[in-house]
Every structure is written in structure tokens, then in C-alpha cells.
Short mmCIF file of C-alpha atoms and ligand atoms in Angstrom, two decimals:
data_model
loop_
_atom_site.label_atom_id
_atom_site.label_comp_id
_atom_site.label_asym_id
_atom_site.label_seq_id
_atom_site.Cartn_x
_atom_site.Cartn_y
_atom_site.Cartn_z
CA MET A 1 92.76 85.81 115.73
CA SER A 2 96.39 86.53 114.68
CA GLU A 3 98.67 88.52 116.98
CA VAL A 4 98.97 92.23 116.18
CA ASN A 5 102.24 94.11 116.09
CA LYS A 6 102.56 96.50 119.05
CA LEU A 7 104.08 99.85 118.05
CA GLY A 8 104.29 101.74 121.34
CA LYS A 9 102.01 104.37 122.86
CA ALA A 10 100.30 107.58 121.79
CA THR A 11 100.05 110.28 124.46
CA LEU A 12 96.84 112.22 125.03
CA LYS A 13 96.87 115.32 127.23
CA PHE A 14 93.66 116.96 128.37
CA ASP A 15 92.51 118.93 131.38
CA GLY A 16 95.74 118.40 133.28
CA LYS A 17 95.68 114.63 132.73
CA THR A 18 98.00 112.60 130.51
CA ILE A 19 97.21 109.10 129.35
CA GLU A 20 99.08 106.71 127.15
CA LEU A 21 97.12 104.72 124.61
CA PRO A 22 98.57 101.62 122.93
CA VAL A 23 99.23 101.81 119.17
CA PHE A 24 99.32 98.64 117.08
CA GLU A 25 99.37 97.61 113.44
CA GLY A 26 97.80 94.83 111.37
CA SER A 27 99.44 92.51 108.85
CA GLU A 28 99.26 95.17 106.08
CA HIS A 29 100.65 97.89 108.41
CA GLU A 30 97.39 99.74 109.08
CA LYS A 31 97.91 101.54 112.36
CA ALA A 32 95.35 102.01 115.12
CA ILE A 33 95.12 103.60 118.58
CA ASP A 34 93.44 101.38 121.14
CA ILE A 35 91.06 103.74 122.97
CA ARG A 36 89.21 101.16 125.05
CA ARG A 37 90.38 102.74 128.34
CA LEU A 38 89.72 106.30 127.21
CA ARG A 39 86.38 107.03 128.91
CA LYS A 40 87.17 105.19 132.08
CA GLU A 41 90.40 107.11 132.58
CA THR A 42 89.49 110.56 131.20
CA GLY A 43 85.68 110.78 130.99
CA LEU A 44 86.09 111.58 127.28
CA ILE A 45 84.44 109.75 124.41
CA THR A 46 85.44 109.98 120.74
CA TYR A 47 83.17 111.81 118.26
CA ASP A 48 83.21 110.27 114.77
CA PRO A 49 79.91 110.54 112.82
CA GLY A 50 79.71 107.91 110.10
CA PHE A 51 82.59 106.03 111.81
CA VAL A 52 85.04 107.52 109.30
CA ASN A 53 88.03 106.94 111.61
CA THR A 54 86.69 104.18 113.82
CA GLY A 55 87.97 100.61 113.67
CA SER A 56 85.26 98.36 115.09
CA CYS A 57 87.26 95.13 115.08
CA GLN A 58 90.36 93.25 113.98
CA SER A 59 89.56 91.07 110.99
CA GLU A 60 91.29 88.39 108.90
CA ILE A 61 88.73 88.32 106.10
CA THR A 62 89.06 91.18 103.62
CA TYR A 63 91.79 93.72 102.98
CA ILE A 64 91.23 97.02 101.17
CA ASP A 65 93.82 99.66 100.33
CA GLY A 66 91.59 102.52 99.19
CA GLU A 67 94.51 104.70 98.06
CA LYS A 68 96.05 102.02 95.83
CA GLY A 69 92.77 100.42 94.74
CA ILE A 70 93.49 96.98 96.21
CA LEU A 71 90.85 94.47 97.33
CA ARG A 72 91.72 90.99 98.61
CA TYR A 73 89.61 88.25 100.17
CA ARG A 74 91.67 86.14 102.60
CA GLY A 75 94.83 87.37 100.84
CA TYR A 76 93.69 86.62 97.26
CA ASP A 77 93.41 89.54 94.83
CA ILE A 78 89.90 90.23 93.55
CA ASN A 79 91.09 90.04 89.91
CA ASP A 80 92.61 86.62 90.47
CA LEU A 81 89.48 85.29 92.15
CA ALA A 82 87.13 86.77 89.52
CA GLU A 83 89.25 85.28 86.74
CA LYS A 84 89.81 81.78 88.11
CA CYS A 85 87.06 80.87 90.58
CA GLU A 86 83.38 80.10 90.76
CA PHE A 87 81.24 82.06 93.18
CA VAL A 88 80.62 79.03 95.42
CA GLU A 89 84.41 78.54 95.83
CA VAL A 90 84.76 82.16 96.90
CA ALA A 91 81.82 81.75 99.30
CA TYR A 92 83.65 78.77 100.84
CA LEU A 93 86.89 80.78 100.98
CA LEU A 94 85.27 83.66 102.85
CA VAL A 95 83.60 81.44 105.41
CA HIS A 96 86.41 78.89 105.92
CA GLY A 97 89.50 80.98 105.21
CA LYS A 98 90.78 78.67 102.44
CA LEU A 99 89.71 77.74 98.93
CA PRO A 100 87.96 74.36 98.81
CA GLY A 101 89.78 71.30 97.47
CA LYS A 102 87.99 69.10 94.93
CA LYS A 103 86.27 67.00 97.60
CA GLN A 104 85.25 70.00 99.74
CA HIS A 105 83.87 71.73 96.64
CA GLN A 106 81.83 68.63 95.85
CA ILE A 107 80.43 68.38 99.40
CA PHE A 108 79.63 72.11 99.43
CA SER A 109 77.82 71.80 96.06
CA THR A 110 75.87 68.77 97.35
CA HIS A 111 74.75 70.82 100.36
CA LEU A 112 73.76 73.67 98.03
CA ASN A 113 71.54 71.26 96.12
CA SER A 114 70.08 69.46 99.12
CA HIS A 115 68.98 72.74 100.72
CA SER A 116 67.86 74.53 97.60
CA MET A 117 64.07 74.21 97.89
CA LEU A 118 62.01 76.69 99.88
CA HIS A 119 59.65 75.23 102.48
CA GLU A 120 56.17 75.06 100.87
CA ASP A 121 54.71 77.31 103.57
CA MET A 122 57.36 79.93 102.76
CA ARG A 123 56.55 79.61 99.09
CA HIS A 124 52.95 80.53 99.89
CA PHE A 125 54.16 83.85 101.36
CA PHE A 126 54.69 85.00 97.78
CA ASP A 127 50.95 84.64 97.05
CA ASN A 128 50.18 87.45 99.45
CA TYR A 129 52.75 90.05 98.40
CA PRO A 130 51.50 92.68 95.95
CA ASP A 131 52.91 92.26 92.42
CA HIS A 132 54.71 95.60 92.74
CA ALA A 133 56.47 94.62 96.02
CA HIS A 134 60.14 95.54 95.87
CA PRO A 135 62.10 92.25 95.82
CA MET A 136 64.48 93.58 98.52
CA ALA A 137 61.53 93.81 100.94
CA THR A 138 60.56 90.24 100.11
CA LEU A 139 64.14 89.00 100.39
CA SER A 140 64.65 90.53 103.81
CA ALA A 141 61.35 89.04 105.05
CA MET A 142 62.33 85.61 103.67
CA ALA A 143 65.73 85.76 105.36
CA VAL A 144 64.30 86.42 108.81
CA SER A 145 61.53 83.85 108.19
CA LEU A 146 64.19 81.16 107.87
CA SER A 147 64.73 81.48 111.62
CA SER A 148 61.15 80.30 112.19
CA PHE A 149 61.52 77.37 109.81
CA TYR A 150 64.99 76.27 110.95
CA PRO A 151 65.16 77.31 114.63
CA GLU A 152 67.78 74.65 115.38
CA LEU A 153 70.24 76.85 113.54
CA GLU A 154 70.03 79.66 116.05
CA THR A 155 73.39 78.66 117.47
CA SER A 156 76.38 80.93 117.11
CA LYS A 157 78.85 78.04 116.91
CA LYS A 158 80.67 77.00 113.77
CA GLU A 159 79.12 73.50 113.85
CA ASN A 160 77.08 72.67 110.75
CA ILE A 161 78.24 75.94 109.27
CA ASP A 162 78.21 74.53 105.71
CA ILE A 163 74.56 73.62 106.12
CA ARG A 164 73.69 77.08 107.41
CA VAL A 165 75.69 78.81 104.69
CA THR A 166 74.34 76.68 101.88
CA ARG A 167 70.78 76.95 103.18
CA LEU A 168 71.05 80.72 103.13
CA LEU A 169 72.79 80.87 99.75
CA SER A 170 70.41 78.40 98.10
CA LYS A 171 67.15 79.52 99.64
CA MET A 172 67.80 83.24 99.16
CA ARG A 173 68.58 82.50 95.51
CA ALA A 174 65.22 80.71 95.17
CA ALA A 175 63.38 83.48 97.06
CA ALA A 176 64.91 86.09 94.72
CA ALA A 177 63.85 84.22 91.58
CA PHE A 178 60.38 83.50 93.01
CA SER A 179 59.81 87.18 93.79
CA TYR A 180 60.61 88.01 90.16
CA LYS A 181 58.24 85.32 88.85
CA LYS A 182 55.53 86.58 91.18
CA SER A 183 56.02 90.18 89.96
CA ILE A 184 55.36 89.15 86.35
CA GLY A 185 52.55 86.72 87.20
CA HIS A 186 54.42 83.58 86.10
CA PRO A 187 54.54 80.26 87.94
CA ILE A 188 57.70 79.67 89.93
CA VAL A 189 60.44 77.36 88.65
CA GLN A 190 62.04 75.01 91.18
CA PRO A 191 65.83 74.58 91.47
CA ARG A 192 67.46 71.56 89.75
CA HIS A 193 70.24 69.31 91.02
CA ASP A 194 71.89 68.97 87.61
CA LEU A 195 72.64 72.69 87.31
CA SER A 196 75.42 74.74 88.90
CA TYR A 197 74.65 77.56 91.37
CA CYS A 198 74.53 80.32 88.75
CA GLU A 199 72.89 78.18 86.05
CA ASN A 200 70.16 77.32 88.54
CA PHE A 201 69.45 80.96 89.30
CA LEU A 202 69.17 81.89 85.62
CA ASN A 203 66.97 78.85 84.97
CA MET A 204 64.64 79.79 87.84
CA MET A 205 64.43 83.34 86.49
CA PHE A 206 63.90 82.66 82.79
CA ARG A 207 62.38 79.20 82.19
CA THR A 208 58.60 79.20 81.63
CA PRO A 209 56.14 76.31 81.16
CA VAL A 210 55.88 77.20 77.45
CA ASN A 211 59.51 78.04 76.75
CA GLY A 212 62.53 75.87 77.36
CA TYR A 213 65.62 77.66 78.59
CA GLU A 214 69.30 76.83 78.31
CA PRO A 215 71.52 79.06 80.50
CA ASP A 216 73.91 80.95 78.21
CA PRO A 217 77.53 80.17 79.26
CA VAL A 218 78.40 83.86 78.73
CA CYS A 219 75.73 84.85 81.31
CA VAL A 220 76.78 82.06 83.69
CA ARG A 221 80.41 83.22 83.62
CA ALA A 222 79.37 86.85 84.05
CA LEU A 223 77.08 86.03 86.97
CA ASN A 224 79.83 84.09 88.73
CA LYS A 225 82.14 87.09 88.35
CA LEU A 226 79.56 89.63 89.46
CA LEU A 227 78.70 87.65 92.59
CA ILE A 228 82.42 87.31 93.40
CA LEU A 229 82.87 91.09 93.07
CA HIS A 230 80.00 91.57 95.54
CA ALA A 231 81.03 88.83 97.99
CA ASP A 232 82.60 90.92 100.77
CA HIS A 233 83.81 94.43 101.49
CA GLU A 234 84.95 94.39 105.13
CA GLN A 235 83.19 96.74 107.61
CA ASN A 236 80.79 98.48 105.21
CA CYS A 237 77.32 99.68 106.24
CA SER A 238 75.42 96.38 105.78
CA ALA A 239 78.19 94.17 107.24
CA SER A 240 78.35 96.46 110.26
CA VAL A 241 74.56 96.20 110.60
CA VAL A 242 74.73 92.39 110.40
CA LYS A 243 77.36 92.42 113.16
CA MET A 244 75.56 95.00 115.29
CA VAL A 245 72.37 92.90 115.23
CA GLY A 246 74.36 89.71 115.86
CA SER A 247 76.21 91.35 118.76
CA SER A 248 72.97 91.32 120.76
CA ASP A 249 72.94 87.51 120.26
CA ALA A 250 70.17 87.71 117.67
CA ASN A 251 70.33 84.73 115.28
CA LEU A 252 72.17 84.63 111.95
CA TYR A 253 69.00 84.92 109.83
CA ALA A 254 67.73 87.97 111.72
CA SER A 255 71.17 89.56 111.33
CA ILE A 256 71.30 88.87 107.58
CA SER A 257 67.76 90.15 107.14
CA ALA A 258 68.82 93.46 108.72
CA GLY A 259 71.90 93.53 106.44
CA ILE A 260 69.65 93.16 103.38
CA CYS A 261 67.66 96.22 104.51
CA ALA A 262 70.86 98.25 105.00
CA LEU A 263 72.13 97.23 101.57
CA TRP A 264 68.88 98.39 99.96
CA GLY A 265 69.68 102.10 100.52
CA PRO A 266 70.73 104.08 97.41
CA LEU A 267 73.98 105.22 99.05
CA HIS A 268 74.97 101.55 99.46
CA GLY A 269 73.96 98.56 97.27
CA GLY A 270 70.76 100.27 96.09
CA ALA A 271 72.98 102.49 93.94
CA ASN A 272 73.09 99.88 91.15
CA GLN A 273 69.34 100.29 90.52
CA HIS A 274 69.63 104.08 90.80
CA VAL A 275 72.50 104.22 88.27
CA ILE A 276 70.33 102.73 85.54
CA GLU A 277 67.36 104.91 86.48
CA MET A 278 69.66 107.96 86.39
CA LEU A 279 71.08 107.01 82.97
CA GLU A 280 67.57 106.44 81.61
CA ARG A 281 66.51 109.87 82.90
CA ILE A 282 69.56 111.55 81.35
CA LEU A 283 68.84 109.89 78.02
CA LYS A 284 65.11 110.65 77.96
CA LYS A 285 64.61 113.82 80.00
CA ASP A 286 67.95 115.56 79.47
CA ARG A 287 68.41 114.25 75.90
CA GLY A 288 71.79 112.79 76.81
CA ASN A 289 73.12 116.12 78.11
CA VAL A 290 75.99 114.92 80.32
CA LYS A 291 77.31 118.42 80.95
CA LYS A 292 74.03 119.47 82.57
CA VAL A 293 74.04 116.43 84.86
CA ILE A 294 77.64 117.06 85.92
CA GLU A 295 76.77 120.66 86.79
CA ARG A 296 73.81 119.48 88.88
CA ALA A 297 75.99 116.97 90.76
CA LYS A 298 78.47 119.76 91.61
CA ASP A 299 75.80 122.25 92.71
CA LYS A 300 75.75 122.36 96.53
CA ASN A 301 72.17 123.72 96.46
CA ASP A 302 70.98 120.63 94.61
CA SER A 303 70.67 117.34 96.53
CA PHE A 304 71.33 115.35 93.32
CA ARG A 305 74.44 113.13 93.36
CA LEU A 306 75.88 111.03 90.57
CA MET A 307 74.93 107.48 91.45
CA GLY A 308 77.68 104.89 91.12
CA VAL A 309 80.33 107.54 91.80
CA GLY A 310 82.38 108.05 94.98
CA HIS A 311 83.29 105.77 97.84
CA ARG A 312 84.11 106.14 101.52
CA VAL A 313 87.26 103.99 101.28
CA TYR A 314 88.42 104.11 97.65
CA LYS A 315 90.27 107.30 96.83
CA SER A 316 91.36 105.78 93.51
CA TYR A 317 89.50 103.68 90.90
CA ASP A 318 87.43 100.99 92.65
CA PRO A 319 89.13 97.69 91.64
CA ARG A 320 85.71 96.03 91.42
CA ALA A 321 84.53 98.73 89.00
CA LYS A 322 87.57 98.01 86.77
CA VAL A 323 86.60 94.34 86.47
CA ALA A 324 82.90 95.20 86.10
CA LYS A 325 83.59 97.73 83.32
CA GLN A 326 85.68 95.28 81.28
CA MET A 327 83.14 92.53 81.84
CA CYS A 328 80.28 94.77 80.74
CA THR A 329 82.00 95.46 77.39
CA ASP A 330 82.90 91.76 76.92
CA VAL A 331 79.42 90.44 77.78
CA LEU A 332 77.61 92.90 75.55
CA ASP A 333 80.03 92.09 72.67
CA GLN A 334 79.68 88.34 73.15
CA MET A 335 75.89 88.57 73.34
CA GLY A 336 75.71 91.00 70.43
CA VAL A 337 73.77 93.50 72.57
CA LYS A 338 73.88 97.21 71.79
CA ASP A 339 72.74 99.46 74.63
CA PRO A 340 72.74 103.27 74.33
CA LEU A 341 73.05 103.44 78.14
CA VAL A 342 76.55 101.89 77.93
CA ASP A 343 77.75 104.66 75.60
CA LEU A 344 76.16 107.21 77.91
CA ALA A 345 77.81 105.66 80.98
CA GLN A 346 81.20 105.82 79.27
CA GLU A 347 80.66 109.45 78.32
CA LEU A 348 79.62 110.26 81.89
CA GLU A 349 82.66 108.48 83.31
CA GLU A 350 85.00 110.43 81.02
CA ALA A 351 83.38 113.69 82.11
CA VAL A 352 83.77 112.73 85.80
CA LEU A 353 87.43 111.76 85.41
CA ALA A 354 88.20 115.04 83.61
CA ASP A 355 86.38 117.36 86.02
CA ASP A 356 88.24 119.21 88.82
CA TYR A 357 85.33 118.84 91.28
CA PHE A 358 85.52 115.04 91.13
CA LYS A 359 89.33 114.94 90.78
CA SER A 360 89.92 117.13 93.84
CA ARG A 361 87.61 114.93 95.94
CA SER A 362 89.04 111.67 94.55
CA LEU A 363 85.64 110.57 93.24
CA TYR A 364 85.73 107.68 90.76
CA PRO A 365 83.13 105.24 89.43
CA ASN A 366 82.39 102.54 92.01
CA ILE A 367 81.24 98.94 91.55
CA ASP A 368 77.63 99.97 90.99
CA PHE A 369 78.42 102.13 87.96
CA TYR A 370 78.79 99.26 85.46
CA THR A 371 77.29 96.15 87.08
CA GLY A 372 73.67 97.12 86.35
CA LEU A 373 74.45 97.46 82.65
CA THR A 374 75.63 93.84 82.57
CA TYR A 375 72.63 92.59 84.57
CA ARG A 376 70.42 94.49 82.12
CA ALA A 377 72.06 92.80 79.12
CA MET A 378 71.42 89.44 80.84
CA GLY A 379 67.68 90.26 81.03
CA ILE A 380 67.60 90.84 84.80
CA PRO A 381 65.10 93.62 85.60
CA THR A 382 66.31 96.83 87.22
CA ASN A 383 64.53 96.35 90.55
CA MET A 384 66.36 93.01 90.98
CA PHE A 385 69.88 94.52 90.77
CA THR A 386 70.25 95.11 94.51
CA VAL A 387 68.92 91.60 95.13
CA MET A 388 71.81 90.31 92.99
CA PHE A 389 74.21 92.33 95.15
CA ALA A 390 72.61 90.80 98.27
CA ILE A 391 72.95 87.21 97.01
CA GLY A 392 76.62 87.88 96.29
CA ARG A 393 77.17 89.50 99.70
CA ILE A 394 75.64 86.67 101.78
CA PRO A 395 78.94 84.75 102.24
CA GLY A 396 80.70 87.95 103.33
CA TRP A 397 77.99 88.77 105.86
CA ILE A 398 78.16 85.23 107.25
CA ALA A 399 81.97 85.28 107.47
CA GLN A 400 81.91 88.66 109.24
CA TRP A 401 79.14 87.49 111.62
CA LEU A 402 81.03 84.30 112.50
CA GLU A 403 84.28 86.16 113.07
CA MET A 404 82.48 88.57 115.40
CA LYS A 405 80.97 85.65 117.34
CA GLU A 406 84.41 84.14 117.88
CA ASP A 407 86.18 87.38 118.73
CA PRO A 408 87.43 87.26 122.33
CA ASP A 409 87.17 91.10 122.42
CA GLY A 410 83.57 90.98 121.11
CA ARG A 411 80.85 92.83 123.09
CA ILE A 412 77.38 94.11 122.31
CA GLY A 413 77.63 97.03 119.85
CA ARG A 414 76.56 100.18 121.64
CA PRO A 415 77.98 103.55 120.54
CA ARG A 416 77.86 106.61 122.82
CA GLN A 417 76.63 110.13 122.00
CA VAL A 418 77.12 113.74 122.98
CA TYR A 419 73.72 114.92 124.23
CA THR A 420 72.76 118.42 123.02
CA GLY A 421 69.04 118.54 123.94
CA PRO A 422 67.33 120.51 126.70
CA THR A 423 68.69 120.17 130.23
CA LYS A 424 66.36 119.06 133.02
CA ARG A 425 62.96 120.77 132.99
CA LYS A 426 59.48 120.15 134.40
CA VAL A 427 56.06 119.68 132.77
CA SER A 428 54.20 122.87 133.80
N1 CMC B 501 78.23 113.05 93.33
C1 CMC B 501 78.61 114.32 93.64
N2 CMC B 501 79.37 114.65 94.72
C2 CMC B 501 79.75 113.63 95.50
C3 CMC B 501 79.41 112.29 95.25
C4 CMC B 501 78.62 112.03 94.12
N3 CMC B 501 78.25 110.77 93.83
N4 CMC B 501 79.95 111.50 96.22
C5 CMC B 501 80.60 112.31 97.05
N5 CMC B 501 80.50 113.62 96.63
C6 CMC B 501 81.12 114.80 97.23
C7 CMC B 501 80.36 115.25 98.49
O1 CMC B 501 79.36 116.18 98.16
C8 CMC B 501 81.48 115.83 99.33
O2 CMC B 501 81.78 117.09 98.79
P1 CMC B 501 82.30 118.30 99.79
O3 CMC B 501 83.63 117.85 100.30
O4 CMC B 501 82.34 119.50 98.93
O5 CMC B 501 81.26 118.40 100.89
C9 CMC B 501 82.68 114.93 99.02
O6 CMC B 501 82.41 114.42 97.69
C10 CMC B 501 82.84 113.75 99.98
O7 CMC B 501 81.62 113.04 100.01
P2 CMC B 501 80.99 112.41 101.33
O8 CMC B 501 79.51 112.35 101.17
O9 CMC B 501 81.53 113.10 102.52
O10 CMC B 501 81.60 110.94 101.26
P3 CMC B 501 81.13 109.68 102.08
O11 CMC B 501 82.31 108.84 102.25
O12 CMC B 501 80.38 110.07 103.30
O13 CMC B 501 80.06 108.98 101.09
C11 CMC B 501 79.19 107.72 99.28
C12 CMC B 501 80.38 107.95 100.21
C13 CMC B 501 79.44 106.44 98.50
C14 CMC B 501 77.91 107.55 100.10
C15 CMC B 501 79.05 108.91 98.31
O14 CMC B 501 80.20 109.02 97.50
C16 CMC B 501 77.80 108.81 97.43
O15 CMC B 501 76.73 109.26 97.85
N6 CMC B 501 77.91 108.20 96.20
C17 CMC B 501 76.75 107.97 95.38
C18 CMC B 501 76.02 106.71 95.84
C19 CMC B 501 76.76 105.44 95.45
O16 CMC B 501 77.19 105.27 94.33
N7 CMC B 501 76.86 104.49 96.41
C20 CMC B 501 77.49 103.20 96.18
C21 CMC B 501 78.77 103.04 96.91
S1 CMC B 501 79.71 101.58 96.33
C22 CMC B 501 78.73 100.21 96.78
C23 CMC B 501 78.86 99.93 98.21
O17 CMC B 501 79.83 99.27 98.59
O18 CMC B 501 77.99 100.39 98.98
#
């Protein structure tokens, strides 16, 4: 871990006591008060629901400036990475801290191929899931099942990390495609060594015994970009869950499985599915009446929120959404696809950007606003969108988990509370 810059002390006075708490800053000048001695010396704890002001760690992986709309992995700007890299290179970057050279890329790709098949017994799991099973439920179950099939990997050390990473990346990709095939009653398609990571996924999704399939280079490029946009986002809900589970010394697969469940929620990665369902409802039920939907989203007596809008950290346009929006237009143009939901999404975005309610709260479209429209154009079904997010996020979760394991300040995650229930009483 790099050294932090010490900035002096903050003074806290309470109940006749004064304590000095160290203040430090990170490499991008984010400042923090170190409160580790607070309870011991004052009896006070901090109260911060949703961890809005709480820094849980120091990290060298991902940098976000939510005010300026900046996102960087290991110092590289998200636009640069999305433009010039393949997803597997970015996965390597997140885990190892540097982009792979030609030889490292080759070795990483060989590992991805060698570990791409699912154990036959795991494949049989799919026979017993109902056809309507949500693929996120299946994916989470498959992730934790890997710990039964590969128990030797329950170490927290960095040794064999490429094998662990590539096993997870490859096998989760296969599990995702198999769950789709199962849901439509088609036989599964096995991965192939002659195809790249993204080509393989598309082939497993769309090849059938009666129809050949050639992955469209437009879709392959788009998928690489989309997975890169999803690859990490520092201490978000699912990454924090992965680390919280890992902090108890649970294995990597169990931790990732928990992260997949956290991502599933509609306020997090599940929003991409809900955006499309919302747009479909507006088109069909509200006859495209954007004004009505905006009024509902602003009404404090209505629990409805615009999906794909707003973010805890970004108080300007989400830089991932910028790339996703441009890509959506490009992909649909290149594929010659016309989708009325795209026009509706653009109309809705314009209405959001012009409205005082959203402006005053700094609410902008987030990554999930446009990604689903691109997945849809590629033929990926709506209930698979959050699975796509999960596949992209796996390298980020692993990188965050590994960093936590190697953190000399690391301890089991265990927040405190302020109890407000009944005081001591007796059963009468
Ligand atoms: N529609 C209408 N109002 C909203 C929305 C929205 N989508 N998002 C936030 N607000 C309002 C909220 O009602 C509150 O208003 P007020 O100050 O009057 O009480 C204010 O904006 C601040 O919202 P908050 O709920 O305190 O913000 P948060 O940081 O706790 O929540 C969020 C962030 C992403 C959960 C929230 O913006 C939201 O629910 N968005 C819709 C779901 C969504 O798109 N999630 C995907 C996030 S990006 C992918 C990822 O990384 O997870």
C-alpha cells in the first residue's frame, strides 16, 4: 500500500474532553479523518447510514471524482481503456495493477481457455432449475458451488491468482450462457478455444444445433466495451459485500457469490433490467407520455423512481453513461436496428436534464440507462442484463477482495449501531 500524505489533526470536543484525530490525504487529494481511536478514547461512535461519509479502506485500484465525472482504473481513464483495450486486458490490469504485455496476455488467454468448461456435475445443476429461474439466482449459486469443486483455491494468497481469476471469469461466462439456453429449452453450447472471450460468450448464447453462428464483430467490440465499463467501481454496494464476506475469511467464491446477490438489486446493477421494463411500460401503458412519468418520479407520495437515473457518487454525468450512450447509437446504426425505446430513452433523458427537480439534486443518467438498449440490440434477453454486469464486475470484485486480504489494517467488517429498542424488561 502506498504511503498517505499526513495533513495534521482535526480536533473534536465533546463532554469536556478534547481529542485530536489524524487527517490524511490520498494521491488525488481526497481528505479523510482517521477515527480508529474515537470510541476507545471518547465512548462515541459515528452514525452514517448508507456509509455516505465513511471510508472503509485505502485503495489503489479505482479512482472516481463524482463532481467532475472522472473514472480511472489503476490510473487509466475509462474512455481510454474502453477505446483501446479488450476486456481481458482490463481484467488483468485490475487484478495485477498493470496492463499485460503480449506474452502475459497470451498466457492469460490460454488460462481462460483451459478453465472454460464447467464441471459436468455442475452442468447437471441446470437440469433441476425451473425454466423461469432468474439467471442471477443461478449465477450466484454457481459461483459459490465453485468452492466445492475447487476447494484447493480457498487460499487468500496471491499464488495461482491467474488460475483463480480465469476460472471465475470463464466458468461464470459459461454458467450465464447455459442458464439462458436452459430458459429457452435449447441444448447448451460448449466454449471453444479458437474464439476470444467475448466471441465465445456470444457463440455459447446464440449457436444452435440447426443454425451456425458467426459472432458479429460489431457485437464483439460492443461487448468488450460494455464489460470494461462494468469492470470496477471502487467501494460500491456489491464490492463492499464481497469484502465484508471475505473479511470473515470466507473463500473467494463465497464472497463473489454474495456480491452477485447484492448486484441483483434494482438500486444497483439490477437497474439495467428495470430501465428496459420501465421504458416498455411507458411506451405501452402510458402511450409514451414522458411528462406523466417525470411527474410520478418527483411525487414524494409515490415510491416510483426513474430507473437508470441518479448515483451516490456522481453529481455530474456518469462517465460510463457517456460512453454507453454513444456506443448504443453506434451499435444500432451499424446493425441497422431501429428501436422505439431508444428514442423514448433520449426523450426521457432530455426531460430529466431540463427539469429543476433533477437539476437541483444533481441527478443524471447513470451507466444502466443506455447499456440495456445495446444488449437488447445484440439479442441478449432483458433478464440477462444484470448477469452481463456481473460478468464484467468479476475482475473488480477479485481485485478489491485481494487488496483487502493484503491490507495490513484489514480486520473483520463489523459496524456498530445505536440501540433504540426497549430497555431491560422481564417476561411476565
Ligand atoms: N428518481 C427520482 N428521484 C430520485 C432518483 C430517481 N432515480 N434518485 C434519487 N432521487 C432523489 C431522492 O428522492 C432524493 O430526493 P430528496 O432529496 O428530495 O429526498 C435525492 O434524489 C437523493 O437521493 P438518495 O436516494 O438520497 O440518493 P442515494 O445516493 O441514496 O441513492 C441511487 C442513489 C442510485 C440508489 C438512487 O439515485 C436511485 O434509486 N436511482 C435509481 C436506481 C438506479 O438507477 N440504480 C443504478 C445506480 S448506477 C449502477 C451501480 O453502480 O449500481
